[in-house]
mmCIF file of C-alpha atoms and ligand atoms in Angstrom:
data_model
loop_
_atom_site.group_PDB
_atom_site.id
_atom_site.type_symbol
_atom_site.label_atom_id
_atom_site.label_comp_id
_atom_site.label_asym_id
_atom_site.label_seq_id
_atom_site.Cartn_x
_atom_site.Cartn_y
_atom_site.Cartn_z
ATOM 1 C CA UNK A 1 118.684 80.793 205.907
ATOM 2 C CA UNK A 2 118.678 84.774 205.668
ATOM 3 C CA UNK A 3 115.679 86.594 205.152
ATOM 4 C CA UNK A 4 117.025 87.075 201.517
ATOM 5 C CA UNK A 5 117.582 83.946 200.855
ATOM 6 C CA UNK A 6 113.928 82.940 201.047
ATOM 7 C CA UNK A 7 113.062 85.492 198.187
ATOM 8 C CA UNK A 8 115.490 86.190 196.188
ATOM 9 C CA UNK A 9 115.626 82.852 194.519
ATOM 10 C CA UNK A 10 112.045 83.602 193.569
ATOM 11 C CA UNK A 11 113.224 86.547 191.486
ATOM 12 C CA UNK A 12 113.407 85.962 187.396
ATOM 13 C CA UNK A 13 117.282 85.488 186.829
ATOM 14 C CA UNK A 14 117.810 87.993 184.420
ATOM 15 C CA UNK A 15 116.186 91.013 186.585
ATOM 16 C CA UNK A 16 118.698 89.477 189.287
ATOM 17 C CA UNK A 17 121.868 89.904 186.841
ATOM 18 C CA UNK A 18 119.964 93.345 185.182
ATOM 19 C CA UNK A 19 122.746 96.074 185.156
ATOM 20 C CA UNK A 20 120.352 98.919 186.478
ATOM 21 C CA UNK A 21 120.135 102.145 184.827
ATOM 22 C CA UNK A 22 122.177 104.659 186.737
ATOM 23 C CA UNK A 23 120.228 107.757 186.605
ATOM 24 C CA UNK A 24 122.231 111.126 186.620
ATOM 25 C CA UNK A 25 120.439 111.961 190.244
ATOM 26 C CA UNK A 26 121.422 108.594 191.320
ATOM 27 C CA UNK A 27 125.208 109.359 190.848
ATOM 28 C CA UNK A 28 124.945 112.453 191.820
ATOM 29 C CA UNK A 29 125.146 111.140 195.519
ATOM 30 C CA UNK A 30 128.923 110.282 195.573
ATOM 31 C CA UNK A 31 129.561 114.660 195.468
ATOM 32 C CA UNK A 32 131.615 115.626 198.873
ATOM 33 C CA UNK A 33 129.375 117.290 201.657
ATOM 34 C CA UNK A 34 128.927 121.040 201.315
ATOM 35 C CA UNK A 35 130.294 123.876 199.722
ATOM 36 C CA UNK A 36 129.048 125.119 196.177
ATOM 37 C CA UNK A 37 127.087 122.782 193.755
ATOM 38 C CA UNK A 38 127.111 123.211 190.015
ATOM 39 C CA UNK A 39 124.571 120.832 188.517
ATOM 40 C CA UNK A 40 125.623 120.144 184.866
ATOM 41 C CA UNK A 41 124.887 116.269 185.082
ATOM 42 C CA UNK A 42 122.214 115.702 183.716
ATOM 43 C CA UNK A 43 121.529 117.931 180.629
ATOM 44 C CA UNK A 44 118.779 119.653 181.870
ATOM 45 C CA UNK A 45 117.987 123.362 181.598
ATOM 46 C CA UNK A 46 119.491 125.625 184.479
ATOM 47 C CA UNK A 47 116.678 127.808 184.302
ATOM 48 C CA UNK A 48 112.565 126.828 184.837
ATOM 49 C CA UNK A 49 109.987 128.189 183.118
ATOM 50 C CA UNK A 50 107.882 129.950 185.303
ATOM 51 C CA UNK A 51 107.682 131.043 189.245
ATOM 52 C CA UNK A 52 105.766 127.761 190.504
ATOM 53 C CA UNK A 53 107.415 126.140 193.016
ATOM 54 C CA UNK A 54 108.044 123.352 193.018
ATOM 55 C CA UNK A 55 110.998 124.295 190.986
ATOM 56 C CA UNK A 56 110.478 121.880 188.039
ATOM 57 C CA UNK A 57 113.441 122.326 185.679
ATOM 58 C CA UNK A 58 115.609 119.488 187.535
ATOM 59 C CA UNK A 59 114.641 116.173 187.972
ATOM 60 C CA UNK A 60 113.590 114.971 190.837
ATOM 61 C CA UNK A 61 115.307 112.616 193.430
ATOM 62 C CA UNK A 62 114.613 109.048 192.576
ATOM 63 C CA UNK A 63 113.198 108.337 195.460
ATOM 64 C CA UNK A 64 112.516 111.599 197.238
ATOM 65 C CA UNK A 65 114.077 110.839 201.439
ATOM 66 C CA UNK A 66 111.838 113.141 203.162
ATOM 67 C CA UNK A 67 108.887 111.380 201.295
ATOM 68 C CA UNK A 68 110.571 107.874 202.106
ATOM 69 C CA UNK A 69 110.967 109.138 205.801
ATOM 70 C CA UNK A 70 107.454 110.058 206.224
ATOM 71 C CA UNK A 71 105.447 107.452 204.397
ATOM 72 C CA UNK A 72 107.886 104.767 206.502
ATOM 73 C CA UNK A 73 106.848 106.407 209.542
ATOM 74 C CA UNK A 74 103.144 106.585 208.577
ATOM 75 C CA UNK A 75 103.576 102.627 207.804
ATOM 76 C CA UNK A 76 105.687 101.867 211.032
ATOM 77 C CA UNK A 77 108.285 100.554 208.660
ATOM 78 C CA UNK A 78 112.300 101.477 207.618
ATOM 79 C CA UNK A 79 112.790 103.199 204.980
ATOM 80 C CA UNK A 80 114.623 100.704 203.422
ATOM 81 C CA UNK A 81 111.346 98.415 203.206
ATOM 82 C CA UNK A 82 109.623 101.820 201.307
ATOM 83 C CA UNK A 83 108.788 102.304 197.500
ATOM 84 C CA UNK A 84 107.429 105.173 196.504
ATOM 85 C CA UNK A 85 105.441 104.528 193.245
ATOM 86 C CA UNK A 86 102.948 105.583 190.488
ATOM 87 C CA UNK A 87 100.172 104.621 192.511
ATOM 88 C CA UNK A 88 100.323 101.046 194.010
ATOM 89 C CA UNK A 89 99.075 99.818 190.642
ATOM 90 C CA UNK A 90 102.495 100.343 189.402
ATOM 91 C CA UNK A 91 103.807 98.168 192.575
ATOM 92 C CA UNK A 92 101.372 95.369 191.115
ATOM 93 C CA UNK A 93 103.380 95.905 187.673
ATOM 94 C CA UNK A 94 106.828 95.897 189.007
ATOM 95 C CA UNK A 95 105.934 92.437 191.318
ATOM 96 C CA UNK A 96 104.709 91.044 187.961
ATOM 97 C CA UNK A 97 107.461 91.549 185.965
ATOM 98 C CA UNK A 98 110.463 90.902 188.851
ATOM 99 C CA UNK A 99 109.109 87.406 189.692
ATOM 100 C CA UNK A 100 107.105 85.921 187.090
ATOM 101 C CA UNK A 101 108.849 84.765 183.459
ATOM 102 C CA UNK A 102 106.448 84.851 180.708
ATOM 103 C CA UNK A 103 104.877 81.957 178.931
ATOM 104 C CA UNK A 104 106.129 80.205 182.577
ATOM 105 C CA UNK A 105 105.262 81.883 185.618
ATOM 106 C CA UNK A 106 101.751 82.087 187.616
ATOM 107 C CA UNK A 107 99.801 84.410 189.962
ATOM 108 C CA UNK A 108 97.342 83.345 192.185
ATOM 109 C CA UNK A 109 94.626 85.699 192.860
ATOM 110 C CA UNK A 110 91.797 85.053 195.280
ATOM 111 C CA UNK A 111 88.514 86.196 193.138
ATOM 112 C CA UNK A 112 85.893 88.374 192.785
ATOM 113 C CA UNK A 113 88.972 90.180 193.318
ATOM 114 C CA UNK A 114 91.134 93.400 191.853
ATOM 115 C CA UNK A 115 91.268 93.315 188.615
ATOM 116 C CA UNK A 116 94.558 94.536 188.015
ATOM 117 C CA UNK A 117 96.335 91.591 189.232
ATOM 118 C CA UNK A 118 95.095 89.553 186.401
ATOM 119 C CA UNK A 119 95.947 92.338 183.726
ATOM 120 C CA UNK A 120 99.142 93.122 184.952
ATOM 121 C CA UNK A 121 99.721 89.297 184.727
ATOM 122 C CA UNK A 122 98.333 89.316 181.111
ATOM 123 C CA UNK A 123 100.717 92.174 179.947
ATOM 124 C CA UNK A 124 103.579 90.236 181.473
ATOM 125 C CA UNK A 125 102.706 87.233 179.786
ATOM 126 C CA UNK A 126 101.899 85.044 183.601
ATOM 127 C CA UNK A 127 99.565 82.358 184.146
ATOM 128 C CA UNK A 128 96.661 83.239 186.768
ATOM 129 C CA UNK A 129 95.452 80.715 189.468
ATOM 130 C CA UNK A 130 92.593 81.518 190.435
ATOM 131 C CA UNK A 131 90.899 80.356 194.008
ATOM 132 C CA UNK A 132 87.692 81.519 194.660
ATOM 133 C CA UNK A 133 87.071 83.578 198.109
ATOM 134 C CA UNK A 134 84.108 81.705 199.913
ATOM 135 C CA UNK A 135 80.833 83.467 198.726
ATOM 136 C CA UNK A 136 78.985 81.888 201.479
ATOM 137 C CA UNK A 137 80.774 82.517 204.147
ATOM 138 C CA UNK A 138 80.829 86.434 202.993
ATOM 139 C CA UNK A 139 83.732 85.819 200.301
ATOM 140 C CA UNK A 140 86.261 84.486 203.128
ATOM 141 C CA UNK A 141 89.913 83.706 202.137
ATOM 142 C CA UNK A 142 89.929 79.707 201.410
ATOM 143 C CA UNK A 143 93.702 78.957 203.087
ATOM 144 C CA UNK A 144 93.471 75.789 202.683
ATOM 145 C CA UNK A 145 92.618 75.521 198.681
ATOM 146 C CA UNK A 146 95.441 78.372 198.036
ATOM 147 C CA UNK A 147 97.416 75.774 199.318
ATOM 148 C CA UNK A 148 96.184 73.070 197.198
ATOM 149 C CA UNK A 149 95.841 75.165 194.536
ATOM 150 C CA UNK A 150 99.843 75.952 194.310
ATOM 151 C CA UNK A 151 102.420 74.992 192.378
ATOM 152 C CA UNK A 152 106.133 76.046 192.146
ATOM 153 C CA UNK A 153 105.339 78.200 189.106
ATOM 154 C CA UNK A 154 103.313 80.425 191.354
ATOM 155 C CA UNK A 155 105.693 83.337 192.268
ATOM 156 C CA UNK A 156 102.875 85.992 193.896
ATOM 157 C CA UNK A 157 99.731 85.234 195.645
ATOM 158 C CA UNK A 158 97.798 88.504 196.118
ATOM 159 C CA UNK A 159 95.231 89.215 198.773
ATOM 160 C CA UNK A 160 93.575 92.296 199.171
ATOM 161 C CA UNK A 161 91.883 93.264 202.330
ATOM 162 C CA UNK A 162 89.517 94.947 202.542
ATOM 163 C CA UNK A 163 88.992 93.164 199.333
ATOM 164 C CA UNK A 164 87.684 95.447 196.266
ATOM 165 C CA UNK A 165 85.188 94.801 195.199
ATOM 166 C CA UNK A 166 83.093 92.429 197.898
ATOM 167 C CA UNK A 167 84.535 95.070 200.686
ATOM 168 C CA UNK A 168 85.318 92.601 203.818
ATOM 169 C CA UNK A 169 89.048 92.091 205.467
ATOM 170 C CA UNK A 170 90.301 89.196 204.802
ATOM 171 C CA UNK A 171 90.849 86.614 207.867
ATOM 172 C CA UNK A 172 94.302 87.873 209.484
ATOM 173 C CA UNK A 173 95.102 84.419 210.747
ATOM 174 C CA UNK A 174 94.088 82.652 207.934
ATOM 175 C CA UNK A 175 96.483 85.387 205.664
ATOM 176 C CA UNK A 176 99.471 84.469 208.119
ATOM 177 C CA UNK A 177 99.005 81.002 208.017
ATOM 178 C CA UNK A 178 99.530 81.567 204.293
ATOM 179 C CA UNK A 179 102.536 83.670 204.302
ATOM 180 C CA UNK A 180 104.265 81.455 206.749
ATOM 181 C CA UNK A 181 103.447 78.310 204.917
ATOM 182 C CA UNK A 182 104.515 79.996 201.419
ATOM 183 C CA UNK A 183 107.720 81.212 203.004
ATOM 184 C CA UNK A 184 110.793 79.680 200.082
ATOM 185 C CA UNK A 185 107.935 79.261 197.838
ATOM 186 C CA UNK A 186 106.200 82.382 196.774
ATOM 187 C CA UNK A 187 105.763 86.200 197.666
ATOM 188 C CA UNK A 188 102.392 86.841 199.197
ATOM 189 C CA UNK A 189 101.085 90.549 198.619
ATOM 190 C CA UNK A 190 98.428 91.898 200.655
ATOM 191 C CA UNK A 191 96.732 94.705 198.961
ATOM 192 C CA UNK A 192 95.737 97.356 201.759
ATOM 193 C CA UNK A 193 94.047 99.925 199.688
ATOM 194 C CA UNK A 194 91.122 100.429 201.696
ATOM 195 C CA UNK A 195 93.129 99.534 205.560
ATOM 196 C CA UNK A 196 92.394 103.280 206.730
ATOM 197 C CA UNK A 197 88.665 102.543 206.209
ATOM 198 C CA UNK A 198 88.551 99.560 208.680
ATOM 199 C CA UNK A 199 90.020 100.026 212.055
ATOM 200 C CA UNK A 200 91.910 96.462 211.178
ATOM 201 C CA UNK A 201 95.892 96.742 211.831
ATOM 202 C CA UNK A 202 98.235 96.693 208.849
ATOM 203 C CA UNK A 203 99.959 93.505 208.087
ATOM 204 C CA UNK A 204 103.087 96.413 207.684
ATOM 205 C CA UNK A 205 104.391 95.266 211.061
ATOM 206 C CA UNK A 206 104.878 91.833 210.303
ATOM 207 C CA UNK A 207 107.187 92.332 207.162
ATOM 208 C CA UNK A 208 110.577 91.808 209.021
ATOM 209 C CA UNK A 209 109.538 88.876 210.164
ATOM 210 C CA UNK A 210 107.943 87.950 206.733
ATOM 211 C CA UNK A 211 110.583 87.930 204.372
ATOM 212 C CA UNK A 212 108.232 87.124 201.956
ATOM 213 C CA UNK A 213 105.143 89.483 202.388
ATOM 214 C CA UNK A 214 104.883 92.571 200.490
ATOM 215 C CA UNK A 215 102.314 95.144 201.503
ATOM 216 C CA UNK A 216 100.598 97.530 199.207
ATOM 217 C CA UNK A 217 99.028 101.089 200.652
ATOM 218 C CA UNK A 218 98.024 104.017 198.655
ATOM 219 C CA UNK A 219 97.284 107.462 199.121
ATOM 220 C CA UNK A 220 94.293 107.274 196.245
ATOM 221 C CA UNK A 221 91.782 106.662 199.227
ATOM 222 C CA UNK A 222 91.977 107.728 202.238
ATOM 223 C CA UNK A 223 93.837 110.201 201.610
ATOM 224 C CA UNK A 224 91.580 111.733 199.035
ATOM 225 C CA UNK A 225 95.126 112.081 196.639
ATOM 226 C CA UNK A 226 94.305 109.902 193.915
ATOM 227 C CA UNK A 227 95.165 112.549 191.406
ATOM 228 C CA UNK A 228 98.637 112.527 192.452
ATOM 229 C CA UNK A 229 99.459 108.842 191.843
ATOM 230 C CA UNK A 230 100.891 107.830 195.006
ATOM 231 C CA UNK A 231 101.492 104.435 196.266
ATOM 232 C CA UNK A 232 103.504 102.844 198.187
ATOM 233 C CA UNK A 233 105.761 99.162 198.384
ATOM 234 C CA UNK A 234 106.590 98.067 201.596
ATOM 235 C CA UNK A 235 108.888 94.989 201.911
ATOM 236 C CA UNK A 236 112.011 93.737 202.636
ATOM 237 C CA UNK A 237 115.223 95.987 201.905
ATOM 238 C CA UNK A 238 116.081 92.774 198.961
ATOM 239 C CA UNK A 239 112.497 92.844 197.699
ATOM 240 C CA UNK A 240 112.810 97.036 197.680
ATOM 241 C CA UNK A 241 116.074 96.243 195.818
ATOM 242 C CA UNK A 242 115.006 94.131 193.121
ATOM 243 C CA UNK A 243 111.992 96.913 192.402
ATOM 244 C CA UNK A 244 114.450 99.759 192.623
ATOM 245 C CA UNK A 245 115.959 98.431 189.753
ATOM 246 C CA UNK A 246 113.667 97.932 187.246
ATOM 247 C CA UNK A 247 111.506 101.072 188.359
ATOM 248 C CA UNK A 248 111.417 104.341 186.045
ATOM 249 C CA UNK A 249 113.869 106.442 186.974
ATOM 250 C CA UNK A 250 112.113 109.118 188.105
ATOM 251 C CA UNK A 251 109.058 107.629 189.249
ATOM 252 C CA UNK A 252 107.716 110.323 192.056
ATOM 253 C CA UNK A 253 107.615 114.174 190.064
ATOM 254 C CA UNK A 254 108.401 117.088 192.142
ATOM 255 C CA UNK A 255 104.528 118.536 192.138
ATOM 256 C CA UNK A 256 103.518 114.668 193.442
ATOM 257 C CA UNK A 257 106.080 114.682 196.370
ATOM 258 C CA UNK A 258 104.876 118.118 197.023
ATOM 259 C CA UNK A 259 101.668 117.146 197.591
ATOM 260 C CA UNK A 260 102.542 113.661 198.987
ATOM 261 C CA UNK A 261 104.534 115.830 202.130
ATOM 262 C CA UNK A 262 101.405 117.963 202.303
ATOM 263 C CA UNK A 263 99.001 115.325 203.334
ATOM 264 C CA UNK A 264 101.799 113.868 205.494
ATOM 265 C CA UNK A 265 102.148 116.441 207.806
ATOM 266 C CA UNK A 266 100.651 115.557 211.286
ATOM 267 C CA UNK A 267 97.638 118.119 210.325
ATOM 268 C CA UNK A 268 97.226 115.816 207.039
ATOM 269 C CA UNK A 269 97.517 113.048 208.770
ATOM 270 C CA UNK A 270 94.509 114.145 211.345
ATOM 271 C CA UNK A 271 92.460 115.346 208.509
ATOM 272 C CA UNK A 272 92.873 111.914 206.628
ATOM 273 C CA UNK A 273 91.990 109.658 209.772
ATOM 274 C CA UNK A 274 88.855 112.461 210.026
ATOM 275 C CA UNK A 275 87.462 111.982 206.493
ATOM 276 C CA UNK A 276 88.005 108.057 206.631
ATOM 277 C CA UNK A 277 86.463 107.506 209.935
ATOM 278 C CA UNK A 278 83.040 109.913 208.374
ATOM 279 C CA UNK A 279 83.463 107.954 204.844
ATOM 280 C CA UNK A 280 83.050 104.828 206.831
ATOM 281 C CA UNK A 281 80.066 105.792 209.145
ATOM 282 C CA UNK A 282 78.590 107.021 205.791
ATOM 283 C CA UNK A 283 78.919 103.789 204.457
ATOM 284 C CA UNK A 284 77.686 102.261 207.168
ATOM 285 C CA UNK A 285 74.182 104.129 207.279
ATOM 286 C CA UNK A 286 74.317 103.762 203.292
ATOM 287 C CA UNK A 287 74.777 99.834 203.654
ATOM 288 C CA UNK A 288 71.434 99.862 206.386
ATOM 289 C CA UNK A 289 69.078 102.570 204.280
ATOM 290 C CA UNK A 290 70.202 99.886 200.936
ATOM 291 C CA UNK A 291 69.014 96.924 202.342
ATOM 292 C CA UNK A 292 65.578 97.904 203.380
ATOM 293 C CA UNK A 293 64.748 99.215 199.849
ATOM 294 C CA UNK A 294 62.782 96.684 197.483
ATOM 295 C CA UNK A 295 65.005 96.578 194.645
ATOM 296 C CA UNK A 296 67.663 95.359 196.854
ATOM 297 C CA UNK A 297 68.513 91.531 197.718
ATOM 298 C CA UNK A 298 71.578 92.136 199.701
ATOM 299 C CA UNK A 299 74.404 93.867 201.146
ATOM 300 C CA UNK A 300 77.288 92.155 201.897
ATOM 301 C CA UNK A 301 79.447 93.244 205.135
ATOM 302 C CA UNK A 302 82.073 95.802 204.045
ATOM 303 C CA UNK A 303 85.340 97.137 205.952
ATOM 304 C CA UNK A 304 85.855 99.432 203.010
ATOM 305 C CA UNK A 305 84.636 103.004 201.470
ATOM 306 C CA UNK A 306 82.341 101.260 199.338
ATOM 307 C CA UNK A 307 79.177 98.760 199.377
ATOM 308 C CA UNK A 308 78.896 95.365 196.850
ATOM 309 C CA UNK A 309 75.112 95.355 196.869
ATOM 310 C CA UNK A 310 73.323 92.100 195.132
ATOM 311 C CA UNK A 311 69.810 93.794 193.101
ATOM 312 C CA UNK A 312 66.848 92.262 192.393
ATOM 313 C CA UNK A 313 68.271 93.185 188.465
ATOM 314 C CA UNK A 314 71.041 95.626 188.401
ATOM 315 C CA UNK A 315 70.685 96.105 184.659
ATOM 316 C CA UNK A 316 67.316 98.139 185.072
ATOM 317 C CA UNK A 317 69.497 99.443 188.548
ATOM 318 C CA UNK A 318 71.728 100.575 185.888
ATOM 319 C CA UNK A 319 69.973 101.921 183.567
ATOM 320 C CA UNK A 320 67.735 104.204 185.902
ATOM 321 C CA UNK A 321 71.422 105.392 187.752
ATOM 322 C CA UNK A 322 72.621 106.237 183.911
ATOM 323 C CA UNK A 323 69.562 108.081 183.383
ATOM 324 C CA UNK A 324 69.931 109.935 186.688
ATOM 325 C CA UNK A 325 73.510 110.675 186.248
ATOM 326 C CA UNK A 326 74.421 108.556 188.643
ATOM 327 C CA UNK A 327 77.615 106.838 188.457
ATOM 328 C CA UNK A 328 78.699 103.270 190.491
ATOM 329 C CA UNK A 329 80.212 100.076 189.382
ATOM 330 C CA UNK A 330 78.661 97.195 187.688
ATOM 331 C CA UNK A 331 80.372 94.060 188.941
ATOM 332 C CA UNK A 332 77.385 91.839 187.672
ATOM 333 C CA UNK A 333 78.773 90.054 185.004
ATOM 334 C CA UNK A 334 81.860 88.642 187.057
ATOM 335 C CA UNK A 335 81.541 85.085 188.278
ATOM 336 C CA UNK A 336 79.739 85.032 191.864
ATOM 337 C CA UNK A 337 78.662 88.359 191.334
ATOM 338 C CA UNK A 338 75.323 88.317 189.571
ATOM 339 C CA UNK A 339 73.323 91.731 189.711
ATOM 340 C CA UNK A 340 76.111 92.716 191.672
ATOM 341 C CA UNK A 341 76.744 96.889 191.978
ATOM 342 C CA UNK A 342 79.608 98.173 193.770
ATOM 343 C CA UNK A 343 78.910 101.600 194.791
ATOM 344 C CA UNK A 344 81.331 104.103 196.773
ATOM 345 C CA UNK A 345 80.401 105.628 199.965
ATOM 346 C CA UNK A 346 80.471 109.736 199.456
ATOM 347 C CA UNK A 347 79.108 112.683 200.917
ATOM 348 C CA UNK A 348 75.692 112.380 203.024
ATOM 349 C CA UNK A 349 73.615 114.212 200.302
ATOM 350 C CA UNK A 350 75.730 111.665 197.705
ATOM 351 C CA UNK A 351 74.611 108.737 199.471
ATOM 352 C CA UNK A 352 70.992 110.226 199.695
ATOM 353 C CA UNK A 353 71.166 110.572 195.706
ATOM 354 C CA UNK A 354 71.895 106.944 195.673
ATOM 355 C CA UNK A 355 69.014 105.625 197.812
ATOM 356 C CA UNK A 356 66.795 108.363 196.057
ATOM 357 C CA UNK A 357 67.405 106.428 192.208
ATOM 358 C CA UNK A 358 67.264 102.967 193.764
ATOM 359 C CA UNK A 359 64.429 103.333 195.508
ATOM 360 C CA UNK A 360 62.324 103.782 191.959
ATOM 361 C CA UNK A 361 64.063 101.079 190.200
HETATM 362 C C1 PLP B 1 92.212 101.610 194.119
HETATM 363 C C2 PLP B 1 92.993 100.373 194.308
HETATM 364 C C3 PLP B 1 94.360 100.327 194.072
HETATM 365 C C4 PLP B 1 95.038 101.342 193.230
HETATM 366 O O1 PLP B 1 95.553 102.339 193.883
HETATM 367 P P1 PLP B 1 96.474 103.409 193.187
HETATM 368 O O2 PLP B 1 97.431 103.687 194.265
HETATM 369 O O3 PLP B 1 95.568 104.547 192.856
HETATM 370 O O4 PLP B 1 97.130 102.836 191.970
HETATM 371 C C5 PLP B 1 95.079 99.205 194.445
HETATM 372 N N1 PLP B 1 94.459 98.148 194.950
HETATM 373 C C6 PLP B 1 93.135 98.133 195.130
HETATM 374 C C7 PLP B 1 92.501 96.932 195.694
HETATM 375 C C8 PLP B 1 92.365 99.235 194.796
HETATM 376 O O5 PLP B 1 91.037 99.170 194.915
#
């Protein structure tokens, strides 16, 4: 069986037999090489508005190549297993609605988990299966009851490692067990928001042999650009396909890719390794100086930017951050997570703030 074969029977039927929209840039492709060009395709105004460049009064390539090029470089994949999206949230949203039919479809999501995989589920109308992570064994992936756990109406399993919010990478042979053993059966998505932050290699390389793996990276976090709404689908070319066509049609804007090709440059790319590397020793020395305060039970191992620290009571926690304008996640009332705070590693006099408010609670 061909690689598309094992996934694109998993796709919902009518996105498979969707006439895509054919956007005027699209089209625009089939003009002969050189000479003049007159754009008048697409009814947009021939003049911009101010100096800026960017120029912004035509719209932009669909999916921009030089942006394609790079980020697939950057990954170590083709560019024909690269989406450029709104942020890999919106890669979550497309997956959702390619694979799953409401009212019949499932997800099965590995929890305390991202919580975006159950709301983009919701708005699309799919079931969620969830299968706890193993709390005491530092929320490891439980292969073995995702397995049990499945049933032909789950389409995507998603695993995110490092895993937001309890910040440890997920076993990698445990994960490709799973993806081999779901191969014809579902799409497994690893969620590598936080990869740059670990040292851990990117399940990237293994998506030609893994028909059925999708990977999810972003350049919200390491690379500091999550104003700019830039994520990134990497799969096979069908997968990329089947996304392509029921994406916006202009999903990347010109001041985005500008800024995109910016932090992609090898200087960018330097300066991004830099930061994470110093973002993760600062969470490192954050995670020790938070475990010997008082008011702290426990810090779980993290591979991540950020810490999931267990309080002795993270409402009070809370309240004395809130009153000290401090600002970090309370995870507490999520199942396995009781007095749970998930706080982001940031700069060394950031971090100090932190132990500084906990240390009177
Ligand atoms: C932050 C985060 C994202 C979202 O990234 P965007 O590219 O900003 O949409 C995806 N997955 C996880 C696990 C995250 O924590």
């Amino acid at each position: 069986m061909s690689a598309t074969d094992q996934v694109l029977p998993l796709v919902r039927p009518e996105i498979l037999a969707l006439t895509p929209y054919s956007s005027a840039r699209k089209e625009a492709k089939n003009v002969a090489p050189g000479g003049r060009r007159v754009w008048l395709d697409a009814n947009e105004n021939p003049q911009t508005p101010s100096a800026h460049a960017p120029l912004l009064n035509r719209y932009p390539e669909p999916q921009p190549s030089d942006l394609v090029d790079r980020l697939g470089s950057l990954y170590g994949v083709a560019p024909r297993q690269t989406l450029v999206t709104r942020g890999s949230d919106e890669g979550i949203d497309l997956l959702l609605r390619a694979f799953c039919r409401a009212g019949q479809d499932a997800i099965l999501i590995t929890p305390p988990t991202y919580g975006m995989y159950a709301v983009a589920a919701a708005i699309q109308g799919a079931r969620v299966v969830p299968v706890p992570l193993i709390r005491e064994k530092d929320f490891a992936l439980d292969a073995d009851a995702v397995l049990a756990a499945w049933t032909p109406a789950v389409k995507l399993v998603f695993l995110c490692s490092p895993n937001n919010p309890t910040g440890g990478l997920l076993d990698r042979r445990e994960s490709l067990r799973l993806i081999r053993a779901l191969l014809g059966r579902s799409v497994v998505v690893v969620d590598e928001a936080y990869l740059e932050f670990s040292g851990a290699p990117s399940f990237a390389a293994e998506i030609t042999a893994q028909p059925n793996l999708v990977v999810l990276r972003t350049l919200s976090k390491a690379f500091g650009l999550a104003g700019a709404r830039c994520g990134v689908t990497l799969a096979d070319p069908a997968v990329i396909g089947v996304l392509q066509n029921i994406i916006a049609p202009y999903p990347v804007p010109a001041p985005v890719r500008q800024a995109a090709l910016t932090a992609l440059t090898p200087a960018g790319i330097a300066a991004a390794r830099e930061s994470a590397a110093a973002l993760a020793d600062g969470r490192r020395a954050l995670a020790s100086a938070l475990a010997r305060l008082p008011s702290v039970r426990r810090v779980w191992p993290s591979d991540a930017n950020f810490v999931l620290v267990e309080m002795a009571d993270a409402g009070r926690a809370m309240t004395a951050a809130r009153a000290a304008g401090l600002i970090v996640r309370d995870r507490s009332r999520e199942p396995g997570l009781a007095n749970c705070l998930r706080i982001t590693a940031g700069l060394p006099d950031e971090n100090q703030f932190v132990l500084e408010v906990l240390r009177h609670v």
